[in-house]
XYZ file of C-alpha atoms in Angstrom:
781
model
C 76.266 56.142 -16.489
C 73.069 58.180 -16.191
C 70.462 57.170 -18.729
C 68.004 59.651 -20.180
C 64.438 58.435 -20.267
C 61.831 60.155 -22.409
C 58.857 60.879 -20.147
C 56.857 62.783 -22.757
C 53.392 61.345 -23.095
C 52.714 60.207 -26.615
C 49.622 61.272 -28.452
C 47.129 58.453 -28.713
C 45.786 57.966 -32.215
C 42.062 57.306 -32.303
C 40.478 55.931 -35.420
C 36.811 56.645 -36.081
C 34.847 55.193 -38.944
C 33.036 58.066 -40.603
C 29.647 57.666 -42.317
C 31.231 58.798 -45.569
C 33.618 55.849 -45.448
C 30.712 53.445 -45.025
C 28.935 55.000 -48.003
C 32.115 54.683 -50.040
C 32.377 50.950 -49.274
C 28.701 50.406 -50.129
C 29.134 52.316 -53.387
C 32.196 50.203 -54.251
C 30.275 46.963 -53.703
C 27.389 48.215 -55.833
C 29.762 49.364 -58.557
C 31.311 45.885 -58.735
C 27.909 44.164 -58.923
C 27.617 41.719 -61.819
C 23.836 41.301 -61.716
C 23.294 43.775 -64.560
C 25.535 41.712 -66.863
C 23.773 38.354 -66.360
C 21.638 37.381 -69.412
C 17.880 37.273 -68.869
C 17.638 33.517 -69.428
C 20.556 32.639 -67.119
C 21.236 32.351 -63.380
C 24.691 32.746 -61.905
C 25.737 29.471 -60.257
C 26.833 29.925 -56.619
C 27.728 26.329 -55.762
C 26.216 23.146 -54.319
C 25.778 21.488 -50.945
C 25.575 17.831 -49.945
C 23.425 16.251 -47.238
C 24.105 12.662 -46.123
C 21.423 10.579 -44.410
C 22.212 7.181 -42.875
C 20.542 4.808 -40.438
C 23.894 4.065 -38.749
C 26.966 6.038 -37.768
C 29.372 6.480 -40.657
C 33.044 6.167 -39.775
C 35.254 8.948 -41.075
C 32.204 10.894 -42.231
C 34.038 14.258 -42.657
C 36.592 12.611 -44.971
C 33.796 10.936 -46.944
C 31.908 14.205 -47.321
C 35.075 16.007 -48.424
C 35.648 13.385 -51.136
C 32.054 13.688 -52.334
C 32.319 17.487 -52.463
C 35.463 17.174 -54.589
C 33.415 15.807 -57.513
C 31.002 18.728 -57.595
C 31.486 20.511 -60.886
C 31.819 23.192 -62.028
C 33.392 25.478 -59.439
C 31.424 28.712 -58.935
C 33.039 32.070 -59.609
C 35.344 33.325 -56.858
C 33.861 35.722 -54.337
C 35.770 38.251 -52.197
C 34.028 40.408 -49.576
C 30.678 39.911 -51.271
C 32.062 40.850 -54.691
C 33.139 38.805 -57.706
C 36.015 40.884 -59.141
C 37.173 38.218 -61.610
C 33.722 37.912 -63.142
C 33.210 41.694 -63.090
C 36.415 42.361 -65.055
C 35.471 39.634 -67.543
C 32.129 41.308 -68.230
C 33.751 44.751 -68.537
C 36.223 43.394 -71.098
C 33.362 42.187 -73.308
C 32.219 45.747 -74.017
C 32.631 47.136 -77.516
C 35.402 49.469 -76.306
C 36.653 47.958 -73.046
C 39.774 50.091 -72.743
C 43.337 49.090 -71.839
C 42.782 48.826 -68.063
C 39.776 46.514 -68.369
C 41.643 44.307 -70.839
C 44.649 44.115 -68.530
C 42.565 43.302 -65.437
C 40.602 40.684 -67.353
C 43.829 39.039 -68.494
C 45.182 38.904 -64.935
C 42.031 38.292 -62.910
C 39.148 37.633 -65.300
C 36.908 34.546 -64.960
C 34.423 33.083 -67.388
C 30.889 33.182 -65.894
C 29.504 29.923 -64.505
C 25.730 29.621 -65.006
C 23.251 27.095 -63.713
C 22.888 25.850 -67.275
C 26.542 24.771 -67.166
C 25.843 22.301 -64.349
C 25.186 18.682 -65.421
C 23.021 17.527 -62.518
C 22.587 13.979 -63.847
C 26.302 13.422 -64.387
C 27.057 14.762 -60.896
C 24.580 12.295 -59.401
C 26.348 9.433 -61.188
C 29.723 10.606 -59.878
C 28.417 10.793 -56.311
C 26.984 7.256 -56.515
C 30.271 6.013 -57.968
C 32.256 7.485 -55.071
C 29.862 5.919 -52.558
C 30.218 2.494 -54.173
C 33.998 2.842 -54.156
C 33.738 3.350 -50.389
C 31.497 0.290 -49.860
C 28.095 1.991 -49.756
C 26.373 -0.076 -52.440
C 22.748 0.558 -53.436
C 22.861 4.168 -52.272
C 20.327 6.673 -53.616
C 20.707 10.302 -54.564
C 18.183 13.067 -55.212
C 18.877 16.609 -56.331
C 17.226 19.999 -56.465
C 18.019 23.539 -57.586
C 17.137 26.796 -55.880
C 16.833 30.032 -57.854
C 16.847 33.602 -56.571
C 15.084 35.825 -59.105
C 16.080 38.996 -57.280
C 19.840 38.413 -57.330
C 19.808 36.273 -60.500
C 21.693 33.483 -58.730
C 21.057 29.753 -58.278
C 22.485 26.841 -56.291
C 22.165 23.056 -56.309
C 21.673 20.547 -53.493
C 22.177 16.783 -53.365
C 20.628 14.498 -50.761
C 22.315 11.105 -50.342
C 20.628 8.172 -48.624
C 23.425 5.841 -47.582
C 22.788 2.227 -46.418
C 25.038 0.125 -44.212
C 28.395 -0.529 -45.947
C 29.826 -3.951 -46.798
C 32.596 -4.972 -44.360
C 35.484 -7.408 -44.823
C 35.430 -10.693 -42.916
C 38.744 -12.163 -44.153
C 41.601 -11.448 -46.553
C 43.480 -14.294 -48.245
C 46.072 -14.869 -50.957
C 45.374 -17.515 -53.584
C 47.930 -20.311 -53.716
C 49.975 -21.025 -56.847
C 53.272 -22.625 -57.823
C 54.757 -19.369 -59.115
C 57.620 -18.080 -56.959
C 56.100 -14.592 -56.955
C 53.274 -15.840 -54.695
C 55.838 -16.861 -52.119
C 57.390 -13.403 -52.171
C 53.961 -11.782 -51.728
C 53.153 -14.100 -48.806
C 56.425 -13.182 -47.019
C 55.188 -9.612 -46.637
C 51.468 -10.337 -46.263
C 51.395 -9.530 -42.537
C 52.107 -5.859 -43.351
C 48.852 -5.481 -45.228
C 46.897 -2.227 -45.123
C 43.605 -4.152 -44.953
C 42.061 -5.284 -41.681
C 39.084 -7.327 -40.605
C 35.885 -5.317 -40.174
C 36.873 -2.525 -42.563
C 34.296 -1.467 -45.107
C 34.879 -2.064 -48.784
C 37.223 0.739 -49.841
C 38.527 0.902 -53.422
C 41.273 3.532 -52.781
C 42.534 1.378 -49.910
C 42.630 -1.691 -52.168
C 44.650 0.303 -54.709
C 47.055 1.335 -51.948
C 47.437 -2.339 -50.978
C 48.386 -3.211 -54.561
C 50.954 -0.393 -54.574
C 52.413 -1.706 -51.301
C 52.798 -5.213 -52.712
C 54.313 -3.856 -55.933
C 56.872 -1.845 -53.942
C 57.797 -4.940 -51.925
C 58.208 -7.064 -55.069
C 60.286 -4.367 -56.785
C 62.700 -4.449 -53.840
C 62.916 -8.222 -54.311
C 64.041 -7.767 -57.900
C 60.782 -7.984 -59.871
C 61.856 -5.441 -62.463
C 58.896 -5.920 -64.850
C 56.124 -6.278 -62.288
C 53.156 -3.903 -62.304
C 50.443 -3.386 -59.638
C 47.873 -3.720 -62.421
C 48.728 -7.439 -62.589
C 46.991 -7.965 -59.220
C 43.233 -8.395 -58.916
C 40.913 -8.538 -55.884
C 37.815 -10.714 -55.756
C 35.078 -10.304 -53.150
C 32.804 -13.211 -52.170
C 29.537 -12.387 -50.349
C 27.835 -15.771 -50.826
C 28.738 -17.166 -47.397
C 27.098 -14.414 -45.356
C 23.538 -13.205 -44.847
C 24.603 -9.771 -43.645
C 26.716 -7.298 -45.595
C 30.061 -9.055 -45.204
C 32.540 -10.411 -47.720
C 35.718 -12.472 -48.030
C 38.478 -10.837 -50.056
C 40.863 -12.847 -52.249
C 44.017 -11.629 -53.994
C 45.483 -13.282 -57.084
C 47.355 -12.535 -60.303
C 45.407 -11.782 -63.437
C 45.409 -14.310 -66.243
C 47.909 -13.981 -69.100
C 50.430 -12.001 -67.063
C 53.730 -11.793 -69.073
C 56.174 -14.457 -67.806
C 59.004 -11.883 -67.490
C 56.871 -9.988 -64.990
C 56.851 -12.754 -62.380
C 60.590 -13.508 -62.173
C 63.192 -11.561 -60.194
C 66.105 -9.782 -61.885
C 69.710 -9.609 -60.782
C 72.320 -6.969 -61.638
C 75.019 -8.689 -63.714
C 77.184 -5.649 -64.328
C 77.498 -1.974 -63.321
C 78.891 0.560 -65.803
C 79.721 4.065 -64.619
C 80.341 6.817 -67.177
C 82.091 9.379 -64.978
C 82.443 12.105 -67.643
C 79.418 11.710 -69.903
C 78.598 14.518 -72.318
C 74.873 14.712 -72.986
C 75.279 16.909 -76.075
C 77.841 14.692 -77.787
C 76.145 11.450 -76.682
C 79.410 9.602 -77.115
C 80.678 6.733 -74.991
C 84.326 5.883 -74.469
C 85.709 2.357 -74.523
C 88.423 3.074 -71.962
C 87.497 1.769 -68.547
C 88.946 0.774 -65.210
C 87.602 -2.146 -63.180
C 87.117 -1.244 -59.525
C 85.000 -3.019 -56.863
C 83.218 -5.107 -59.537
C 82.214 -1.995 -61.493
C 83.401 -0.609 -64.831
C 84.403 3.060 -64.708
C 84.434 4.503 -68.228
C 86.345 7.763 -68.870
C 88.592 8.783 -71.763
C 90.928 10.591 -69.371
C 90.868 10.399 -65.605
C 88.122 12.802 -64.553
C 86.942 11.316 -61.259
C 88.907 8.750 -59.274
C 86.905 5.489 -59.026
C 88.068 5.078 -55.427
C 86.369 8.373 -54.494
C 83.241 7.841 -56.592
C 82.503 4.256 -55.572
C 81.192 4.983 -52.012
C 78.343 7.002 -53.524
C 77.107 4.076 -55.643
C 74.853 1.634 -53.790
C 74.093 -0.568 -56.821
C 76.369 -3.615 -56.659
C 77.025 -6.463 -59.076
C 75.114 -9.551 -57.948
C 72.379 -7.619 -56.121
C 68.728 -8.035 -56.974
C 67.144 -5.050 -58.694
C 66.004 -2.497 -56.112
C 64.495 0.848 -57.235
C 65.172 2.355 -53.804
C 68.904 1.761 -54.240
C 68.679 3.489 -57.618
C 66.976 6.536 -56.094
C 69.452 6.708 -53.205
C 72.399 6.346 -55.582
C 71.076 9.146 -57.784
C 70.547 11.420 -54.786
C 74.005 10.708 -53.339
C 75.770 11.288 -56.658
C 73.864 14.545 -57.133
C 74.956 15.757 -53.683
C 78.674 15.651 -54.608
C 78.415 19.048 -56.300
C 80.408 18.065 -59.384
C 77.593 16.751 -61.580
C 74.761 18.506 -63.386
C 72.780 15.399 -64.393
C 72.629 11.856 -63.016
C 70.861 9.277 -65.169
C 70.571 5.595 -64.220
C 69.280 3.162 -66.837
C 68.807 -0.621 -66.756
C 69.107 -2.893 -69.759
C 67.786 -6.476 -69.894
C 70.326 -9.094 -70.957
C 69.209 -12.223 -72.830
C 66.246 -13.008 -70.584
C 63.936 -15.766 -71.848
C 60.328 -16.389 -70.850
C 61.328 -19.773 -69.420
C 64.105 -18.388 -67.200
C 63.573 -18.277 -63.449
C 66.013 -15.363 -63.051
C 66.516 -12.320 -65.269
C 69.733 -10.315 -65.723
C 70.144 -6.532 -65.851
C 73.034 -4.272 -66.720
C 73.055 -0.979 -64.793
C 74.394 2.041 -66.696
C 75.096 5.211 -64.688
C 75.599 8.328 -66.809
C 77.171 11.300 -65.005
C 77.246 14.686 -66.746
C 79.646 17.105 -65.004
C 79.189 20.782 -64.289
C 81.660 23.284 -65.707
C 84.924 22.937 -63.858
C 85.390 26.650 -63.271
C 82.783 29.348 -62.806
C 82.654 32.994 -61.756
C 79.592 34.660 -60.266
C 79.235 38.382 -59.600
C 76.514 40.007 -57.542
C 75.839 43.730 -57.153
C 73.676 44.814 -54.214
C 72.284 48.128 -53.026
C 71.840 48.015 -49.243
C 69.973 50.248 -46.841
C 70.163 49.825 -43.061
C 68.109 50.993 -40.111
C 70.921 53.320 -38.955
C 70.514 55.317 -42.221
C 73.605 53.780 -43.828
C 73.208 52.965 -47.519
C 75.475 52.085 -50.395
C 76.567 49.533 -53.013
C 78.165 46.146 -52.350
C 79.928 44.005 -54.960
C 80.424 40.295 -54.398
C 82.483 37.988 -56.641
C 82.781 34.201 -56.217
C 85.197 31.953 -58.110
C 84.520 28.201 -58.017
C 86.818 25.366 -59.057
C 84.995 22.021 -59.015
C 86.437 18.501 -58.811
C 89.732 20.059 -57.837
C 91.672 16.864 -56.997
C 89.513 14.504 -59.095
C 87.621 13.372 -56.034
C 84.660 15.758 -56.113
C 86.397 18.481 -54.082
C 85.321 22.061 -54.732
C 87.154 25.260 -53.875
C 85.362 28.612 -53.599
C 86.932 32.060 -53.214
C 84.463 34.817 -52.345
C 85.318 38.488 -52.187
C 83.093 41.362 -51.128
C 83.660 45.107 -51.351
C 81.172 47.546 -49.912
C 80.896 51.280 -49.403
C 78.166 52.841 -47.278
C 77.396 56.432 -46.385
C 75.071 57.863 -43.765
C 72.296 60.067 -45.113
C 71.603 61.669 -41.760
C 70.982 60.822 -38.102
C 69.710 63.362 -35.602
C 70.789 66.117 -37.953
C 74.273 64.643 -38.339
C 75.466 63.279 -41.673
C 78.691 62.521 -43.469
C 79.777 59.280 -41.827
C 80.804 56.464 -44.138
C 82.138 52.937 -43.934
C 84.239 50.670 -46.111
C 83.941 46.902 -45.825
C 86.316 44.336 -47.347
C 85.874 40.569 -47.003
C 87.599 37.493 -48.400
C 86.504 33.907 -47.738
C 88.070 30.636 -48.906
C 86.087 27.400 -48.664
C 87.351 23.931 -49.494
C 84.550 21.339 -49.544
C 85.565 17.678 -49.592
C 82.662 15.267 -50.285
C 83.717 12.769 -47.636
C 84.554 12.736 -43.955
C 88.154 13.602 -43.086
C 88.545 11.986 -39.669
C 91.505 10.267 -37.953
C 89.414 7.154 -37.280
C 87.734 5.202 -40.074
C 83.952 5.269 -39.795
C 81.862 2.566 -41.418
C 80.160 4.012 -44.500
C 76.940 2.179 -43.588
C 76.664 4.435 -40.521
C 75.585 7.249 -42.846
C 72.925 5.489 -44.920
C 71.177 8.511 -46.415
C 74.166 10.656 -47.400
C 77.918 10.818 -46.916
C 79.084 13.722 -44.717
C 81.070 16.505 -46.325
C 84.126 18.115 -44.791
C 84.349 21.887 -44.993
C 87.512 23.902 -44.325
C 87.084 27.677 -44.277
C 89.508 30.588 -43.916
C 88.335 34.174 -44.042
C 89.056 37.740 -43.173
C 86.995 40.933 -42.828
C 87.966 44.574 -42.510
C 85.501 47.314 -41.555
C 86.492 50.991 -41.493
C 83.865 53.285 -39.967
C 84.838 56.918 -40.464
C 85.241 59.086 -37.340
C 84.772 55.999 -35.141
C 86.947 52.887 -35.493
C 88.258 50.066 -37.675
C 87.542 46.405 -37.020
C 89.632 43.509 -38.340
C 88.570 39.894 -37.979
C 90.115 36.596 -39.043
C 88.288 33.274 -38.917
C 89.062 29.602 -39.467
C 86.689 26.665 -39.351
C 86.865 22.899 -39.806
C 83.730 20.819 -39.707
C 81.228 18.438 -41.239
C 77.671 18.656 -42.532
C 75.315 15.949 -43.747
C 71.672 14.924 -44.165
C 70.433 12.118 -41.938
C 67.253 11.720 -44.005
C 64.882 13.802 -46.099
C 64.003 16.023 -43.146
C 66.995 16.071 -40.774
C 70.382 17.681 -41.342
C 73.389 18.211 -39.070
C 76.384 20.529 -39.023
C 79.267 20.010 -36.604
C 82.313 22.298 -36.418
C 84.715 20.919 -33.782
C 87.299 23.581 -34.702
C 86.104 27.159 -34.903
C 88.469 30.127 -34.446
C 87.689 33.832 -34.641
C 90.095 36.687 -33.945
C 88.762 40.249 -33.705
C 90.890 43.376 -33.337
C 89.433 46.826 -32.699
C 91.735 49.607 -33.884
C 91.997 53.223 -35.025
C 89.377 54.290 -32.511
C 88.552 57.981 -32.299
C 88.057 59.894 -29.071
C 84.322 60.015 -29.771
C 84.082 56.232 -29.837
C 86.434 55.805 -26.866
C 84.121 58.068 -24.855
C 81.224 55.772 -25.702
C 83.173 52.730 -24.477
C 84.161 54.537 -21.273
C 80.537 55.426 -20.563
C 79.398 51.869 -21.289
C 81.740 49.258 -19.751
C 79.272 46.528 -20.747
C 79.837 47.407 -24.421
C 83.572 47.820 -23.903
C 83.965 44.361 -22.393
C 82.136 42.818 -25.358
C 84.846 44.241 -27.666
C 87.714 43.172 -25.389
C 87.205 39.487 -26.182
C 89.658 39.342 -29.075
C 89.972 35.575 -29.474
C 87.077 33.093 -29.764
C 87.780 29.376 -30.132
C 85.234 26.653 -29.635
C 82.740 24.189 -31.042
C 79.423 24.726 -32.827
C 76.649 22.263 -33.695
C 73.378 22.741 -35.584
C 70.394 20.425 -35.911
C 67.622 21.105 -38.424
C 64.335 19.288 -38.894
C 62.584 20.651 -41.986
C 59.083 19.290 -42.489
C 58.228 22.204 -44.801
C 59.482 20.118 -47.744
C 56.198 18.156 -47.618
C 54.192 20.465 -49.849
C 51.058 18.321 -49.694
C 50.727 18.154 -45.910
C 48.334 20.371 -43.986
C 50.325 20.551 -40.731
C 54.104 20.956 -41.077
C 56.875 21.725 -38.595
C 60.398 23.118 -38.642
C 63.033 23.126 -35.904
C 66.519 24.624 -35.920
C 68.650 24.306 -32.789
C 72.187 25.639 -32.365
C 74.856 25.027 -29.745
C 77.961 27.242 -29.452
C 80.621 26.563 -26.798
C 83.902 28.488 -26.647
C 87.062 28.595 -24.568
C 86.933 25.280 -22.686
C 90.089 23.800 -24.241
C 92.056 27.015 -23.811
C 90.829 27.181 -20.228
C 93.121 24.248 -19.474
C 96.279 25.785 -20.946
C 95.676 29.535 -20.574
C 98.003 31.617 -18.394
C 96.826 34.423 -16.177
C 97.835 37.928 -17.297
C 98.237 41.135 -15.286
C 94.615 42.007 -15.936
C 93.540 38.870 -14.076
C 92.241 37.267 -17.260
C 93.790 34.199 -18.875
C 95.540 34.497 -22.211
C 96.764 32.166 -24.949
C 99.499 33.341 -27.307
C 99.219 36.717 -25.605
C 95.523 37.055 -26.502
C 92.607 37.176 -24.112
C 90.089 34.508 -25.129
C 86.353 34.278 -24.578
C 84.519 31.605 -22.604
C 80.786 31.155 -22.986
C 78.006 28.696 -23.838
C 75.135 29.619 -26.104
C 72.074 27.644 -27.164
C 68.977 28.657 -29.111
C 66.003 27.067 -30.850
C 63.826 28.261 -33.720
C 60.492 26.372 -33.924
C 57.980 26.959 -36.731
C 54.515 25.580 -37.441
C 52.631 26.104 -40.693
C 48.919 25.390 -41.059
C 48.040 25.168 -44.747
C 44.428 26.100 -45.374
C 44.411 25.337 -49.088
C 44.258 27.676 -52.091
C 47.804 28.872 -51.215
C 46.607 30.209 -47.844
C 48.916 29.587 -44.876
C 48.946 30.460 -41.191
C 52.648 30.527 -40.289
C 53.844 30.759 -36.678
C 57.266 30.880 -35.072
C 58.797 30.710 -31.593
C 62.424 31.592 -30.889
C 64.319 31.243 -27.626
C 68.032 31.796 -27.082
C 70.318 32.020 -24.081
C 74.035 32.690 -23.821
C 76.007 32.614 -20.604
C 79.576 33.927 -20.218
C 81.769 32.270 -17.609
C 85.383 31.761 -16.602
C 87.444 34.224 -18.583
C 84.439 36.278 -19.740
C 82.214 38.708 -17.871
C 80.083 39.417 -20.909
C 79.341 37.710 -24.231
C 81.472 38.899 -27.185
C 79.716 41.553 -29.236
C 79.407 39.312 -32.313
C 77.692 36.611 -30.226
C 75.075 38.851 -28.606
C 71.396 38.694 -29.574
C 69.485 41.668 -30.927
C 65.836 42.204 -31.777
C 63.918 44.134 -34.407
C 64.231 44.225 -38.168
C 62.723 42.448 -41.209
C 63.313 38.926 -39.818
C 62.373 39.692 -36.226
C 59.884 42.131 -34.661
C 59.149 44.149 -37.791
C 57.533 47.131 -36.055
C 60.967 48.060 -34.628
C 64.131 48.735 -36.564
C 67.149 46.446 -36.330
C 68.889 46.702 -32.917
C 66.353 49.296 -31.736
C 64.416 47.078 -29.300
C 65.501 46.340 -25.731
C 67.205 45.206 -23.713
C 64.060 44.874 -21.608
C 62.462 48.259 -20.914
C 65.623 50.238 -21.629
C 65.106 53.666 -23.225
C 68.027 54.812 -25.412
C 69.340 58.383 -25.021
C 68.041 60.934 -27.488
C 71.290 62.857 -27.945
C 74.015 61.471 -30.173
C 74.138 58.291 -32.206
C 77.429 56.703 -33.187
C 75.799 53.669 -34.699
C 76.562 51.331 -31.791
C 73.805 51.458 -29.229
C 73.914 49.003 -26.377
C 70.581 47.468 -27.401
C 71.607 43.842 -27.324
C 71.579 41.010 -24.804
C 72.408 37.405 -24.103
C 68.743 36.337 -23.783
C 66.227 36.518 -26.619
C 62.555 35.507 -26.832
C 60.295 36.035 -29.846
C 56.929 34.885 -31.165
C 55.496 35.584 -34.620
C 52.286 34.775 -36.483
C 51.416 35.537 -40.089
C 48.445 34.853 -42.349
C 49.531 34.531 -45.996
C 47.147 34.581 -48.929
C 47.310 34.948 -52.713
C 46.218 38.175 -54.398
C 46.987 37.859 -58.094
C 49.406 35.715 -60.116
C 52.832 36.172 -58.444
C 51.618 38.695 -55.850
C 50.748 37.484 -52.342
C 49.644 39.342 -49.237
C 50.033 38.899 -45.496
C 48.771 40.117 -42.133
C 51.167 39.584 -39.248
C 51.878 40.231 -35.589
C 55.286 39.970 -33.886
C 56.395 40.049 -30.256
C 59.848 39.796 -28.711
C 62.804 41.411 -26.979
C 66.312 40.793 -25.669
C 67.578 40.930 -22.102
C 70.807 40.705 -20.162
C 71.373 38.084 -17.482
C 72.571 38.649 -13.907
C 75.871 36.884 -14.407
C 77.903 40.026 -13.504
C 75.769 42.762 -11.896
C 78.790 45.098 -11.632
C 78.809 45.486 -15.384
C 75.110 46.341 -15.668
C 74.309 49.954 -16.654
C 73.311 52.272 -13.872
C 69.849 53.839 -13.743
C 68.822 57.383 -13.050
C 67.944 58.034 -9.424
C 66.202 61.309 -10.360
C 63.821 59.471 -12.636
C 63.523 56.554 -10.246
C 64.938 54.090 -12.756
C 66.350 50.836 -11.315
C 69.998 49.940 -11.697
C 69.145 46.656 -13.394
C 67.509 48.085 -16.520
C 67.473 45.459 -19.256
C 67.958 42.462 -16.980
C 65.706 39.458 -17.367
C 63.137 39.116 -14.594
C 59.729 37.654 -13.842
C 58.213 40.756 -15.433
C 59.586 39.887 -18.880
C 56.122 39.439 -20.452
C 55.370 43.133 -19.854
C 58.633 44.020 -21.610
C 57.801 42.463 -24.964
C 57.879 44.740 -27.974
C 54.710 43.984 -29.933
C 53.787 45.124 -33.417
C 51.611 44.204 -36.352
C 51.145 45.093 -39.960
C 50.559 44.076 -43.540
C 52.862 42.865 -46.263
C 53.203 42.172 -49.969
C 55.319 39.377 -51.446
C 56.391 38.896 -55.042
C 56.903 35.134 -55.295
C 58.420 33.936 -58.574
C 59.307 30.244 -58.427
C 60.186 30.434 -54.711
C 62.268 33.593 -55.133
C 60.502 35.993 -52.794
C 60.841 39.779 -52.636
C 59.110 40.982 -49.477
C 57.690 44.358 -48.437
C 56.318 44.699 -44.896
C 54.735 47.747 -43.273
C 54.408 47.435 -39.481
C 53.485 49.662 -36.554
C 54.239 49.147 -32.842
C 51.405 48.176 -30.498
C 53.414 47.839 -27.288
C 56.684 49.721 -26.827
C 58.549 48.665 -23.647
C 60.856 51.704 -23.830
C 57.970 54.008 -22.879
C 56.979 54.666 -19.256
C 54.591 52.169 -17.673
C 50.997 53.029 -18.500
C 51.906 54.541 -21.884
C 53.244 51.459 -23.635
C 50.027 50.193 -25.258
C 49.416 52.359 -28.296
C 48.943 51.208 -31.888
C 51.130 53.935 -33.339
C 49.905 53.633 -36.912
C 51.140 57.164 -37.717
C 54.789 56.031 -37.405
C 55.016 52.775 -39.376
C 58.285 50.965 -40.116
C 58.934 49.831 -43.684
C 60.875 46.574 -44.170
C 62.348 45.301 -47.416
C 63.824 41.799 -47.501
C 64.471 38.723 -49.603
C 62.663 35.523 -48.598
C 59.986 34.800 -46.027
C 60.780 35.711 -42.400
C 59.829 32.236 -41.135
């Protein structure tokens, strides 16, 4: 096939900053000045700085300075690009007739003014000295000063701290006593957070008490509290600034606090109604637990593996948390409440008894959810979609849930290259049966999955797509697999059985001509039957909201056709078939790595790297169409529309567009970076840059598209080579996000910077006059 390449030189857009624009910016800054509103006897407070002087090197000085700065109060008014918009709108709203706009802006962005008179210098000095003493710097001194600027009517404060050598710990010991609790503390004393030579550090001592309390709780000390522990420092034995640290219990600690507790009975209310607050007397004894339910709602045999609290065990809060999490993961319960009740424990007893009561409030057994969507696509197709899902929970009284999802969609084409009138109808039906346990021919020890019990998912589905004047596409799928969480961060999904049957039919002559001209595309549709195995691994560190550096990794493995390769029979075409169907053989692996750097104040630098590779072999010359990679779109390189980038430096023809360009590949590389920042209330902004593309491999050169000899285009257009860096599509832009309780509506406007489809030497051009608008739900990465 001869490819048409556009050799027209694009007009380069040059941006010049005009003097009038500079004057406009200056006028805007002056207009937003708040100096004229500041009372004559006041100075606007702009903040404070701290200077630390010490005769010796201070360990962890940046952390110490950050803690000291955290006590500086009050915070000065926010400043953006030299202006204080929040303060400005507050002042404007105080006018006699502020107007609706000023009132609205003050409500959303307004800030009360912070003056120098609002700063309590003496109290701040005391707080700074207190923090220094908590960190072992006793007998420190602090001096302060204020600096006023009469011209700008602003003022700042400064604090100078003179810090002596800190007190350091020589030894750490536990007092001896006959109480059994001392023995339990001593058993775990080698895991202390305190070490010889450390300086006196009050937050670290508090953390040590919390560690001991956690250890004792796991040993059954139900009524213990970290406040019962006290540290004593002795400096009498040393001339220099050293001390011995002793740990003991406070006097008059309640006797019930220093004895362990044992679970004497476990009661499970499998169908508890929070509103009625009524408890049934009917129960069944199973595995030393009492299962209360008026009528059989949940089989005790199926519910028991989720409960880690056992009769005879010592009280352990971690088992309670894990039990609550596991029960909540079943999908049949709305609330899980675990309560402990003391049973006849006396002050003289050496062992207390607890009764564990587990209250489980179920979700509604049946539910229907409807969702209406209005979709627009990059190929100018738009139209409504209606989705309906019916759910039946706890189907067989073992936590099973059955979901039937139907989707009906109609799309019409507004116009492409002057041609309009095409439409498509899409019908889909999916059935999912989720069983909250592992269905496997061999029994697997439940202790192997400590964090959560794997779920078994069986899916059957079908899709029908009718594209007018082109083709119809029917697909049937079946899947059997498992998914589970290994811990708080890691999750797995394994589908050992995965079938997909695709049938292309009712093709028009127009579409058949496209397939004839592009054998690479035709072969991708010929693979009617896909059967294989898929596996996904996810590490999600983004759940740690308090961490500054967080990571995310999603890797996927997809292998198809190996089993059928052993039993397939060769057909007249030379390809192997099973049940009269040609099946696909390929291996595909990809990885999505993300790193977020949280700057504070809801500011984030988010980055992402994606790499994917699929290789057809055996019965396949090319990857099936549904398994190919594509680039561009709201979750990819946003300066290019979906499926409009690549492969490589390929330039699509200008004449005709049937909605199926051959801009896909079996290799994909992408990199993204985005700076996110808050604007106002639920509105956030972003600046971003994306780079990426797709390529084809050299597995079967005979199927690669031919180039144009007249235009000196190579025959291996789109193939991956050592020149791949110069074939990246690069774009950047700005975005707005409406974030309401983690539901994000995203608008991105991007323009290409480097377009690999253009001739060499013309690719670098920030084409800001032709931006691409993206609308999506959720963050891209």
